[in-house]
């Protein structure tokens, strides 16, 4: 979203021009008279008929405010690209950026609650001025602009990075987890910004009792991050569906251990991947129903992966490990024992891309030979632990390569490989060697 | 000393030292913005009522000499037992006020206040059964029996063992 505004003055003007256009169609992305409309579109003449201000207030505004009738004037008063970059860097929401500065020029509004996209209204979930993940906001903006919808895009933005329920068809009791383009938002087309009869009543009512579930989901996630896994698991996730979905939010799952779970299939891995959470460890050992596709999805979306464990996943081919190698340069541990289909090709890629590799286990990967291991040794000088077992194609040559290229070696296992005492002699020459 | 006015959502004005107000990154950035030229300066954070505004100012005033809060270290274990005593007393308020403070701290981007308020809420959740949590926050249980059973089973095995 940042790039929408921050880098390019033109974009900034284009955007305010778009806003002005929308205003004429009564389609301001903030849905009707709001602070931004008010500031951007000027204080007189172009004010909407249903603008709730007294004329006195309007003229007072005119005194204090600079008339912003053109995109150029708007641009002066909106943040400069540099300032926007500062905001972007802090991950602030678009709303706070746009609303913030013009707030200084705001009128003394008789009924403030009707101005800005209100947080407390019937459509509770939709109108919270909260920090939205940028991608979600941009998505929604694009959607809104495409559709020409008069809906309040600001608030609820169920971003791709907000929680997604594992059972999406559920629709989730409180209807929060709608995707940007989903139907449920269009079903509630009357946005809170329109001072509608019933809503304003409920607004004032709920204004008095702020409910915990009215807090933005980002805040609830922050609260839950202070709980331990057990507390989330036994307490918070069982309170209501909304809390369940938040607790299952993968932001809490940097280290995912799915080992032995047969119900884990590619779709779960794809889901984890789509959350764009920076998973650091994944263990899919013994998950027979996971295929290359799932692993590749995960790997390509988790560049921060550090540990990959997949014992006995005989169904996986080279493709999985190759994709992991290519996309996860921070990889430190690869334990892929008992994967028959692994070949030297994957090892070569690991040697090329994963310079941080420290700990590898390729026991009983029968197709691996010296070629792959030598490439690995030459590429990964930080290797500390290497475990091979019954790899008949592995000979002293590999051992020598490790000895020569990996000064940090601590543990080497070559049981059942074609390694002779000659190889061992090479190793003993390695200084840091502690156990062979 | 230069001051700035905060206007609450219901129109009341509160004056506060610029230096104290700058604990709010939102305000700080606005003050540093080029477009900000007025002499009589005021800021209107939306949805911060006249009840909450002075409390926020009070918190900021008390914490004006605090060192800047450290960056969030995601790998560090998050604690909730380190809320300063003054803050604990300050936050002995009803839930509605607590949540309003959270929202104000969120909008105004006052990290310290947001942290202690979130920790306070976390402490209200800790150690309670789901039913007790629901009672505390007046949350409706929208699970069917089946769904509740599901949550109890599957995620148990999916919760990762570390952390």
Coordinates of C-alpha atoms in Angstrom, one line a residue:
Chain A
X1 CA 0.0 0.0 0.0
X2 CA 2.9 2.2 0.7
X3 CA 3.8 2.4 -2.9
X4 CA 0.4 3.7 -3.7
X5 CA 1.2 7.0 -2.0
X6 CA 4.6 7.3 -0.8
X7 CA 7.0 7.1 -3.7
X8 CA 5.3 9.2 -6.2
X9 CA 3.8 12.7 -6.0
X10 CA 1.8 11.9 -9.0
X11 CA 0.1 9.0 -7.3
X12 CA -0.8 11.3 -4.5
X13 CA -2.4 13.7 -6.7
X14 CA -4.0 11.0 -8.8
X15 CA -5.5 9.6 -5.6
X16 CA -6.9 12.9 -4.5
X17 CA -8.3 13.4 -8.0
X18 CA -9.9 10.1 -7.7
X19 CA -11.4 11.0 -4.4
X20 CA -12.8 14.2 -5.9
X21 CA -14.3 12.2 -8.8
X22 CA -15.8 9.8 -6.4
X23 CA -17.2 12.6 -4.3
X24 CA -19.2 13.8 -7.3
X25 CA -20.6 10.3 -7.6
X26 CA -21.2 10.3 -3.8
X27 CA -18.7 7.6 -3.8
X28 CA -15.9 8.8 -1.7
X29 CA -14.0 5.9 -0.5
X30 CA -14.7 7.0 3.0
X31 CA -18.4 6.9 2.2
X32 CA -20.0 10.2 2.3
X33 CA -19.1 13.4 4.2
X34 CA -16.1 12.7 6.2
X35 CA -13.1 14.7 7.3
X36 CA -11.2 13.8 4.3
X37 CA -14.0 14.7 1.9
X38 CA -14.5 17.9 3.8
X39 CA -10.9 18.9 3.6
X40 CA -10.1 17.6 0.1
X41 CA -13.3 18.8 -1.5
X42 CA -13.5 22.2 0.0
X43 CA -15.8 23.8 2.4
X44 CA -18.4 25.5 0.4
X45 CA -20.4 24.8 -2.8
X46 CA -19.3 21.3 -3.1
X47 CA -20.5 20.3 0.4
X48 CA -23.1 17.6 0.2
X49 CA -26.7 18.4 0.9
X50 CA -26.9 16.1 3.7
X51 CA -23.9 17.5 5.4
X52 CA -25.0 17.9 8.9
X53 CA -23.2 21.1 9.6
X54 CA -24.8 24.4 10.5
X55 CA -23.9 27.1 8.1
X56 CA -22.2 28.9 11.0
X57 CA -19.9 26.0 11.5
X58 CA -19.2 25.9 7.8
X59 CA -18.2 29.5 7.7
X60 CA -16.1 29.1 10.8
X61 CA -14.3 26.3 9.0
X62 CA -13.9 28.5 6.0
X63 CA -12.1 31.0 8.3
X64 CA -9.8 28.6 9.8
X65 CA -9.2 26.3 6.9
X66 CA -7.3 26.7 3.8
X67 CA -9.6 26.0 0.9
X68 CA -8.3 22.9 -0.7
X69 CA -9.9 22.9 -4.1
X70 CA -7.3 21.4 -6.2
X71 CA -5.2 18.3 -6.0
X72 CA -2.1 20.5 -5.8
X73 CA -3.4 22.2 -2.7
X74 CA -4.3 18.9 -1.3
X75 CA -0.9 17.6 -2.0
X76 CA 0.6 20.4 0.0
X77 CA -1.4 19.5 3.0
X78 CA -1.1 15.8 2.8
X79 CA 2.1 14.3 3.9
X80 CA 5.0 14.6 1.6
X81 CA 6.4 11.4 0.1
X82 CA 9.2 11.7 2.6
X83 CA 6.9 11.9 5.5
X84 CA 4.8 9.2 4.1
X85 CA 7.8 7.0 3.9
X86 CA 8.4 7.6 7.6
X87 CA 4.8 6.6 8.3
X88 CA 5.1 3.6 6.0
X89 CA 8.2 2.6 7.8
X90 CA 6.2 2.4 11.0
X91 CA 3.5 0.5 9.3
X92 CA 0.8 3.0 10.0
X93 CA -2.5 2.6 8.4
X94 CA -3.6 4.7 5.5
X95 CA -6.4 6.2 7.5
X96 CA -4.3 7.6 10.2
X97 CA -2.1 9.1 7.6
X98 CA -4.8 10.8 5.7
X99 CA -7.0 11.7 8.6
X100 CA -4.1 12.8 10.8
X101 CA -2.9 15.9 9.1
X102 CA -6.2 17.3 8.0
X103 CA -7.5 16.8 11.5
X104 CA -5.7 20.0 12.3
X105 CA -7.9 21.9 10.0
X106 CA -11.1 20.4 11.0
X107 CA -14.2 22.3 11.9
X108 CA -15.8 22.4 15.2
X109 CA -18.2 19.6 14.4
X110 CA -21.5 19.7 16.1
X111 CA -22.0 16.0 15.8
X112 CA -18.6 14.5 15.6
X113 CA -19.8 11.0 15.7
X114 CA -21.3 11.4 12.3
X115 CA -18.2 12.7 10.6
X116 CA -15.6 10.1 10.3
X117 CA -16.0 6.5 9.7
X118 CA -17.2 5.6 13.0
X119 CA -15.9 2.8 15.0
X120 CA -19.1 2.3 17.0
X121 CA -22.0 1.5 14.9
X122 CA -24.3 -1.3 13.9
X123 CA -21.7 -2.7 11.6
X124 CA -19.3 -3.0 14.5
X125 CA -16.8 -5.1 12.7
X126 CA -16.6 -3.0 9.7
X127 CA -15.9 0.4 11.0
X128 CA -13.0 0.3 13.3
X129 CA -10.3 2.9 12.5
X130 CA -7.5 0.6 13.2
X131 CA -4.1 -0.1 11.8
X132 CA -4.8 -2.2 8.9
X133 CA -2.2 -4.3 7.2
X134 CA -1.3 -2.4 4.2
X135 CA -1.9 -5.0 1.6
X136 CA -5.4 -5.5 2.8
X137 CA -6.2 -1.8 2.7
X138 CA -4.9 -1.5 -0.8
X139 CA -6.9 -4.5 -1.8
X140 CA -10.0 -3.0 -0.5
X141 CA -9.3 0.3 -2.0
X142 CA -8.8 -1.3 -5.3
X143 CA -11.9 -3.3 -4.9
X144 CA -13.9 -0.2 -3.9
X145 CA -12.6 1.7 -6.8
X146 CA -13.3 -1.0 -9.2
X147 CA -16.7 -1.6 -8.0
X148 CA -17.5 2.0 -7.4
X149 CA -19.1 0.7 -4.2
X150 CA -20.2 3.0 -1.6
X151 CA -19.0 1.1 1.2
X152 CA -16.8 2.0 4.0
X153 CA -13.5 0.4 3.0
X154 CA -11.5 1.8 5.7
X155 CA -12.3 -0.2 8.7
X156 CA -12.8 -3.9 8.6
X157 CA -10.5 -4.9 5.9
X158 CA -10.1 -8.5 6.5
X159 CA -6.6 -8.6 5.2
X160 CA -4.9 -11.5 3.9
X161 CA -2.8 -11.4 7.0
X162 CA -5.5 -11.2 9.5
X163 CA -6.8 -14.4 10.9
X164 CA -8.5 -16.8 8.6
X165 CA -10.6 -19.4 10.2
X166 CA -9.7 -23.0 9.5
X167 CA -13.2 -23.7 8.7
X168 CA -13.9 -20.9 6.4
X169 CA -17.3 -22.0 5.3
X170 CA -18.2 -21.3 8.9
X171 CA -18.6 -17.7 8.1
X172 CA -17.5 -17.1 11.6
X173 CA -20.2 -16.1 14.0
X174 CA -19.4 -12.4 14.0
X175 CA -18.7 -12.2 10.3
X176 CA -15.4 -10.6 10.7
X177 CA -13.3 -12.7 8.5
X178 CA -14.6 -11.9 5.2
X179 CA -12.2 -11.7 2.3
X180 CA -11.9 -8.4 0.7
X181 CA -13.9 -9.4 -2.2
X182 CA -16.4 -11.5 -0.5
X183 CA -20.1 -11.2 -0.7
X184 CA -20.8 -10.5 2.9
X185 CA -19.4 -7.0 2.7
X186 CA -21.7 -6.1 -0.1
X187 CA -24.6 -7.5 1.7
X188 CA -24.3 -4.8 4.3
X189 CA -24.1 -2.0 1.8
X190 CA -25.2 0.8 4.1
X191 CA -22.1 1.9 5.7
X192 CA -21.9 3.3 9.1
X193 CA -20.8 6.6 7.8
X194 CA -24.2 7.4 6.6
X195 CA -26.0 8.7 9.6
X196 CA -28.8 6.2 9.4
X197 CA -31.6 6.1 11.9
X198 CA -31.1 2.8 13.6
X199 CA -27.4 2.9 13.5
X200 CA -27.0 6.2 15.2
X201 CA -29.1 4.9 18.0
X202 CA -26.9 1.9 18.4
X203 CA -23.9 4.0 18.1
X204 CA -24.7 6.1 21.1
X205 CA -25.6 3.0 23.0
X206 CA -22.5 1.1 22.2
X207 CA -20.4 4.2 22.7
X208 CA -21.1 3.8 26.3
X209 CA -20.0 0.2 26.6
X210 CA -16.9 -0.6 24.6
X211 CA -16.8 -4.3 24.2
X212 CA -13.6 -6.3 23.9
X213 CA -14.6 -7.7 20.6
X214 CA -15.0 -4.2 19.2
X215 CA -11.2 -3.8 19.5
X216 CA -9.4 -4.1 16.3
X217 CA -8.2 -7.7 15.7
X218 CA -4.6 -6.5 15.6
X219 CA -5.0 -5.4 19.2
X220 CA -6.6 -8.6 20.3
X221 CA -3.7 -10.5 18.6
X222 CA -1.4 -8.3 20.6
X223 CA -3.2 -9.2 23.8
X224 CA -3.1 -12.9 22.9
X225 CA 0.6 -12.7 22.2
X226 CA 1.0 -12.1 25.9
X227 CA -0.6 -15.4 26.7
X228 CA 1.3 -18.6 26.8
X229 CA 0.5 -21.4 24.3
X230 CA -1.4 -23.2 27.0
X231 CA -3.5 -20.3 27.9
X232 CA -4.4 -19.6 24.3
X233 CA -5.1 -23.3 23.8
X234 CA -7.1 -24.1 26.9
X235 CA -8.6 -20.7 27.5
X236 CA -8.8 -18.1 24.9
X237 CA -9.5 -20.3 21.9
X238 CA -12.5 -21.8 23.5
X239 CA -14.2 -18.5 24.4
X240 CA -15.9 -17.8 21.1
X241 CA -15.3 -18.4 17.4
X242 CA -13.7 -15.1 16.9
X243 CA -11.2 -15.7 19.6
X244 CA -10.6 -19.2 18.3
X245 CA -9.8 -17.9 14.9
X246 CA -7.4 -15.3 16.3
X247 CA -5.7 -17.8 18.5
X248 CA -5.2 -20.1 15.6
X249 CA -3.7 -17.2 13.8
X250 CA -0.5 -18.4 12.4
X251 CA 1.4 -15.5 13.8
X252 CA 1.7 -17.6 16.9
X253 CA 3.0 -20.5 15.0
X254 CA 6.5 -19.7 14.0
X255 CA 7.6 -23.2 14.8
X256 CA 5.1 -25.6 13.5
X257 CA 5.3 -29.3 14.4
X258 CA 2.9 -31.4 12.4
X259 CA 4.8 -34.6 12.7
X260 CA 2.8 -37.7 12.6
X261 CA -0.5 -36.1 11.8
X262 CA -2.1 -37.9 8.9
X263 CA -4.9 -35.4 8.6
X264 CA -2.3 -32.8 7.5
X265 CA -2.6 -32.4 3.8
X266 CA -1.4 -29.9 1.3
X267 CA -4.3 -27.6 1.8
X268 CA -3.1 -26.9 5.4
X269 CA 0.4 -26.1 4.2
X270 CA -1.0 -23.9 1.5
X271 CA -3.1 -22.1 4.1
X272 CA -0.1 -21.6 6.4
X273 CA 1.8 -20.3 3.4
X274 CA -1.0 -17.9 2.4
X275 CA -0.9 -16.3 5.8
X276 CA 2.5 -15.0 4.9
X277 CA 3.6 -15.6 8.4
X278 CA 7.3 -16.0 8.8
X279 CA 7.4 -19.6 9.8
X280 CA 10.8 -20.4 11.1
X281 CA 10.5 -24.2 11.7
X282 CA 8.5 -26.8 10.1
X283 CA 8.3 -30.5 11.0
X284 CA 6.3 -32.7 8.7
X285 CA 7.9 -36.0 9.5
X286 CA 5.7 -38.9 8.9
X287 CA 3.0 -36.8 7.3
X288 CA 2.1 -39.3 4.6
X289 CA -0.5 -37.1 3.0
X290 CA 1.6 -34.1 2.3
X291 CA 2.8 -33.8 -1.2
X292 CA 5.4 -31.7 -3.0
X293 CA 2.8 -29.0 -3.8
X294 CA 2.2 -28.2 -0.2
X295 CA 5.8 -28.1 0.7
X296 CA 6.6 -25.9 -2.2
X297 CA 3.8 -23.5 -1.3
X298 CA 5.1 -23.2 2.2
X299 CA 8.7 -22.8 1.1
X300 CA 8.0 -20.2 -1.4
X301 CA 6.1 -18.1 1.1
X302 CA 8.3 -18.5 4.1
X303 CA 11.7 -17.0 3.2
X304 CA 12.6 -17.0 6.9
X305 CA 12.5 -20.7 7.3
X306 CA 15.3 -21.9 9.4
X307 CA 14.6 -25.6 10.2
X308 CA 13.0 -28.1 7.9
X309 CA 12.4 -31.5 9.2
X310 CA 10.7 -34.2 7.1
X311 CA 11.7 -37.7 8.1
X312 CA 10.2 -40.6 6.3
X313 CA 8.3 -38.5 3.8
X314 CA 8.9 -41.0 1.1
X315 CA 6.2 -39.5 -1.0
X316 CA 8.1 -36.3 -1.4
X317 CA 10.4 -35.9 -4.4
X318 CA 13.4 -33.7 -5.1
X319 CA 11.2 -30.8 -6.0
X320 CA 10.3 -30.2 -2.4
X321 CA 13.8 -29.8 -1.1
X322 CA 14.8 -27.9 -4.2
X323 CA 12.1 -25.4 -3.6
X324 CA 13.1 -25.1 0.0
X325 CA 16.7 -24.6 -1.0
X326 CA 15.9 -21.9 -3.5
X327 CA 13.5 -19.9 -1.4
X328 CA 14.9 -20.2 2.1
X329 CA 18.4 -18.7 2.2
X330 CA 18.4 -18.6 6.0
X331 CA 18.0 -22.4 6.3
X332 CA 20.2 -23.8 9.1
X333 CA 18.8 -27.3 9.6
X334 CA 17.6 -29.8 7.0
X335 CA 16.7 -33.2 8.3
X336 CA 15.3 -35.2 5.4
X337 CA 16.1 -38.7 6.5
X338 CA 14.5 -41.5 4.6
X339 CA 13.4 -39.7 1.6
X340 CA 14.2 -42.1 -1.1
X341 CA 13.6 -39.8 -4.0
X342 CA 16.1 -37.1 -2.9
X343 CA 18.9 -36.7 -5.4
X344 CA 22.2 -34.9 -5.7
X345 CA 20.4 -32.1 -7.5
X346 CA 18.7 -30.9 -4.3
X347 CA 22.0 -31.0 -2.4
X348 CA 23.7 -29.0 -5.1
X349 CA 21.0 -26.3 -4.7
X350 CA 21.4 -26.4 -1.0
X351 CA 25.1 -25.8 -1.5
X352 CA 24.4 -22.9 -3.8
X353 CA 21.7 -21.1 -1.9
X354 CA 21.8 -22.0 1.8
X355 CA 25.0 -20.7 3.1
X356 CA 23.9 -20.7 6.7
X357 CA 23.4 -24.5 6.8
X358 CA 24.7 -26.1 10.0
X359 CA 22.9 -29.3 10.5
X360 CA 22.0 -31.9 7.9
X361 CA 20.6 -35.4 8.0
X362 CA 20.2 -37.4 4.9
X363 CA 20.3 -40.9 6.3
X364 CA 18.9 -43.6 4.1
X365 CA 18.4 -41.3 1.2
X366 CA 19.7 -43.9 -1.1
X367 CA 20.1 -41.9 -4.2
X368 CA 22.5 -39.4 -2.8
X369 CA 26.1 -39.7 -3.8
X370 CA 29.4 -38.0 -3.5
X371 CA 28.6 -35.5 -6.1
X372 CA 25.8 -34.0 -4.1
X373 CA 27.7 -34.1 -0.8
X374 CA 30.8 -32.5 -2.2
X375 CA 28.7 -29.7 -3.7
X376 CA 27.1 -29.3 -0.3
X377 CA 30.4 -29.2 1.5
X378 CA 31.8 -26.7 -0.9
X379 CA 28.8 -24.4 -0.6
X380 CA 28.1 -24.6 3.1
X381 CA 31.2 -23.8 5.1
X382 CA 29.3 -23.4 8.3
X383 CA 28.2 -27.0 8.5
X384 CA 28.5 -28.4 12.0
X385 CA 26.6 -31.6 12.0
X386 CA 26.3 -34.1 9.2
X387 CA 24.5 -37.4 9.4
X388 CA 24.5 -40.0 6.8
X389 CA 23.5 -43.6 7.1
X390 CA 23.5 -46.4 4.6
X391 CA 24.2 -44.2 1.8
X392 CA 26.1 -46.6 -0.3
X393 CA 27.1 -44.1 -2.9
X394 CA 28.9 -41.9 -0.4
X395 CA 32.6 -42.5 -0.1
X396 CA 35.7 -41.0 1.4
X397 CA 35.5 -38.3 -1.2
X398 CA 32.6 -36.7 0.6
X399 CA 34.3 -37.0 3.9
X400 CA 37.3 -35.3 2.6
X401 CA 35.2 -32.5 1.1
X402 CA 33.7 -31.9 4.5
X403 CA 36.9 -32.0 6.2
X404 CA 38.4 -29.5 3.9
X405 CA 35.6 -27.1 3.6
X406 CA 33.8 -27.1 7.0
X407 CA 36.0 -25.9 9.8
X408 CA 33.2 -25.9 12.3
X409 CA 32.4 -29.6 12.0
X410 CA 31.3 -31.1 15.3
X411 CA 29.5 -34.3 14.5
X412 CA 29.8 -36.5 11.5
X413 CA 28.0 -39.8 11.1
X414 CA 28.7 -42.2 8.2
X415 CA 27.3 -45.5 9.4
X416 CA 26.8 -48.0 6.7
X417 CA 28.3 -45.7 4.0
X418 CA 31.2 -46.6 1.8
X419 CA 33.6 -44.7 4.0
X420 CA 36.9 -46.2 5.0
X421 CA 39.5 -45.4 7.5
X422 CA 41.1 -43.1 5.0
X423 CA 38.1 -40.9 5.3
X424 CA 38.3 -40.9 9.0
X425 CA 41.9 -39.8 8.9
X426 CA 40.9 -36.8 6.9
X427 CA 38.4 -35.9 9.5
X428 CA 40.7 -36.2 12.4
X429 CA 42.7 -33.4 10.9
X430 CA 39.8 -31.1 11.4
X431 CA 40.4 -29.1 14.5
X432 CA 37.0 -28.5 15.8
X433 CA 36.0 -32.1 15.4
X434 CA 34.6 -33.5 18.6
X435 CA 32.8 -36.7 17.7
X436 CA 33.1 -39.0 14.8
Chain B
X1 CA 6.6 26.2 26.9
X2 CA 4.9 25.4 23.7
X3 CA 1.7 23.7 24.0
X4 CA -0.7 21.9 21.7
X5 CA -4.4 21.4 22.2
X6 CA -6.2 18.1 22.0
X7 CA -9.8 18.2 21.0
X8 CA -11.8 15.3 22.2
X9 CA -14.6 13.9 20.1
X10 CA -17.2 15.8 22.0
X11 CA -15.5 19.1 21.4
X12 CA -13.7 19.8 24.6
X13 CA -10.2 21.2 24.4
X14 CA -7.3 20.0 26.5
X15 CA -4.0 21.8 26.5
X16 CA -0.8 19.8 26.9
X17 CA 2.9 20.5 26.5
X18 CA 4.3 19.7 23.2
X19 CA 7.1 17.6 24.7
X20 CA 4.6 15.5 26.6
X21 CA 2.3 15.2 23.5
X22 CA 5.2 13.9 21.5
X23 CA 5.0 10.6 23.2
X24 CA 2.3 10.0 20.7
X25 CA 4.1 9.2 17.5
X26 CA 1.0 10.3 15.6
X27 CA 1.1 13.8 17.1
X28 CA 4.9 13.9 16.8
X29 CA 4.8 13.2 13.1
X30 CA 2.0 15.7 12.6
X31 CA 3.9 18.4 14.3
X32 CA 6.9 17.7 12.2
X33 CA 4.9 17.7 9.0
X34 CA 5.4 20.6 6.6
X35 CA 1.7 21.3 6.2
X36 CA 1.4 22.1 9.8
X37 CA 1.4 25.9 9.8
X38 CA -1.3 27.1 12.1
X39 CA -0.5 29.2 15.2
X40 CA -3.4 28.1 17.2
X41 CA -2.8 24.4 16.9
X42 CA -5.0 21.6 17.8
X43 CA -5.4 18.0 17.0
X44 CA -8.5 16.0 17.0
X45 CA -8.0 12.3 17.3
X46 CA -11.2 10.8 16.3
X47 CA -13.1 8.9 18.9
X48 CA -11.1 10.0 21.9
X49 CA -13.7 11.3 24.2
X50 CA -13.4 14.0 26.8
X51 CA -13.2 11.4 29.5
X52 CA -10.3 9.6 28.0
X53 CA -8.3 12.5 26.7
X54 CA -7.3 13.8 30.1
X55 CA -6.4 10.3 31.2
X56 CA -4.1 9.8 28.3
X57 CA -2.6 13.2 29.0
X58 CA -2.1 12.1 32.6
X59 CA -0.4 8.9 31.6
X60 CA 1.9 10.7 29.2
X61 CA 2.7 13.4 31.8
X62 CA 3.7 10.8 34.3
X63 CA 5.8 9.0 31.8
X64 CA 7.4 12.0 30.1
X65 CA 10.8 11.2 31.4
X66 CA 10.7 7.5 30.4
X67 CA 13.4 6.3 28.0
X68 CA 12.0 5.4 24.6
X69 CA 10.4 2.0 24.7
X70 CA 12.5 -0.8 23.1
X71 CA 11.6 -2.3 19.8
X72 CA 9.4 -5.4 20.0
X73 CA 11.6 -8.4 20.1
X74 CA 9.4 -11.2 18.7
X75 CA 11.6 -13.9 20.0
X76 CA 11.6 -12.7 23.5
X77 CA 9.2 -14.2 25.9
X78 CA 6.5 -11.8 26.5
X79 CA 5.9 -11.0 30.2
X80 CA 2.8 -9.5 31.8
X81 CA 4.1 -9.3 35.4
X82 CA 6.2 -6.2 34.8
X83 CA 3.6 -3.5 34.8
X84 CA 4.8 -0.6 36.9
X85 CA 2.8 0.0 40.1
X86 CA 1.7 3.4 39.1
X87 CA 0.3 2.1 35.8
X88 CA -1.4 -0.7 37.7
X89 CA -3.2 1.8 39.8
X90 CA -3.9 4.0 36.9
X91 CA -5.5 1.2 35.0
X92 CA -7.8 0.2 37.8
X93 CA -10.7 1.3 35.8
X94 CA -13.8 -0.2 34.3
X95 CA -13.4 -2.3 31.1
X96 CA -15.0 0.3 28.9
X97 CA -12.5 2.9 29.9
X98 CA -9.7 0.4 29.6
X99 CA -10.7 -0.4 26.0
X100 CA -11.1 3.3 25.2
X101 CA -7.6 3.8 26.5
X102 CA -6.4 1.0 24.2
X103 CA -8.0 2.5 21.2
X104 CA -6.7 6.0 22.0
X105 CA -3.2 4.6 22.5
X106 CA -3.5 2.7 19.3
X107 CA -4.6 5.7 17.3
X108 CA -2.2 8.1 18.9
X109 CA 0.5 5.5 18.7
X110 CA 1.7 5.6 22.2
X111 CA 3.6 2.4 22.5
X112 CA 4.1 2.4 26.2
X113 CA 0.4 2.9 27.0
X114 CA -0.6 0.4 24.4
X115 CA 1.7 -2.2 25.9
X116 CA 0.6 -1.8 29.5
X117 CA -3.1 -1.8 28.6
X118 CA -2.7 -4.9 26.5
X119 CA -0.8 -6.6 29.2
X120 CA -3.5 -5.6 31.6
X121 CA -6.2 -7.2 29.4
X122 CA -4.0 -10.3 29.0
X123 CA -3.8 -10.6 32.8
X124 CA -7.6 -10.5 32.9
X125 CA -7.6 -13.5 30.6
X126 CA -4.8 -15.5 32.2
X127 CA -5.7 -18.3 34.6
X128 CA -9.3 -18.3 33.7
X129 CA -11.5 -21.0 32.1
X130 CA -13.3 -20.1 28.9
X131 CA -16.5 -19.6 30.8
X132 CA -14.9 -17.3 33.3
X133 CA -13.4 -15.3 30.5
X134 CA -16.8 -15.0 28.8
X135 CA -18.3 -13.8 32.0
X136 CA -15.5 -11.3 32.5
X137 CA -15.9 -9.7 29.1
X138 CA -19.5 -10.5 28.6
X139 CA -18.9 -12.5 25.4
X140 CA -21.5 -14.8 24.0
X141 CA -20.5 -18.4 23.4
X142 CA -21.3 -19.0 19.8
X143 CA -19.9 -22.5 19.6
X144 CA -22.0 -25.5 19.0
X145 CA -21.1 -28.5 21.1
X146 CA -19.5 -30.0 18.1
X147 CA -17.4 -27.0 17.3
X148 CA -16.3 -26.7 20.8
X149 CA -15.2 -30.3 20.8
X150 CA -13.3 -29.8 17.6
X151 CA -11.4 -26.9 19.0
X152 CA -10.5 -28.9 22.0
X153 CA -9.1 -31.8 20.0
X154 CA -7.4 -30.8 16.7
X155 CA -5.6 -27.7 17.7
X156 CA -4.1 -29.5 20.7
X157 CA -2.0 -31.5 18.4
X158 CA -1.3 -28.5 16.2
X159 CA -0.1 -26.2 18.9
X160 CA 3.6 -26.3 18.5
X161 CA 5.4 -27.6 21.5
X162 CA 8.0 -24.9 21.9
X163 CA 7.7 -21.2 22.6

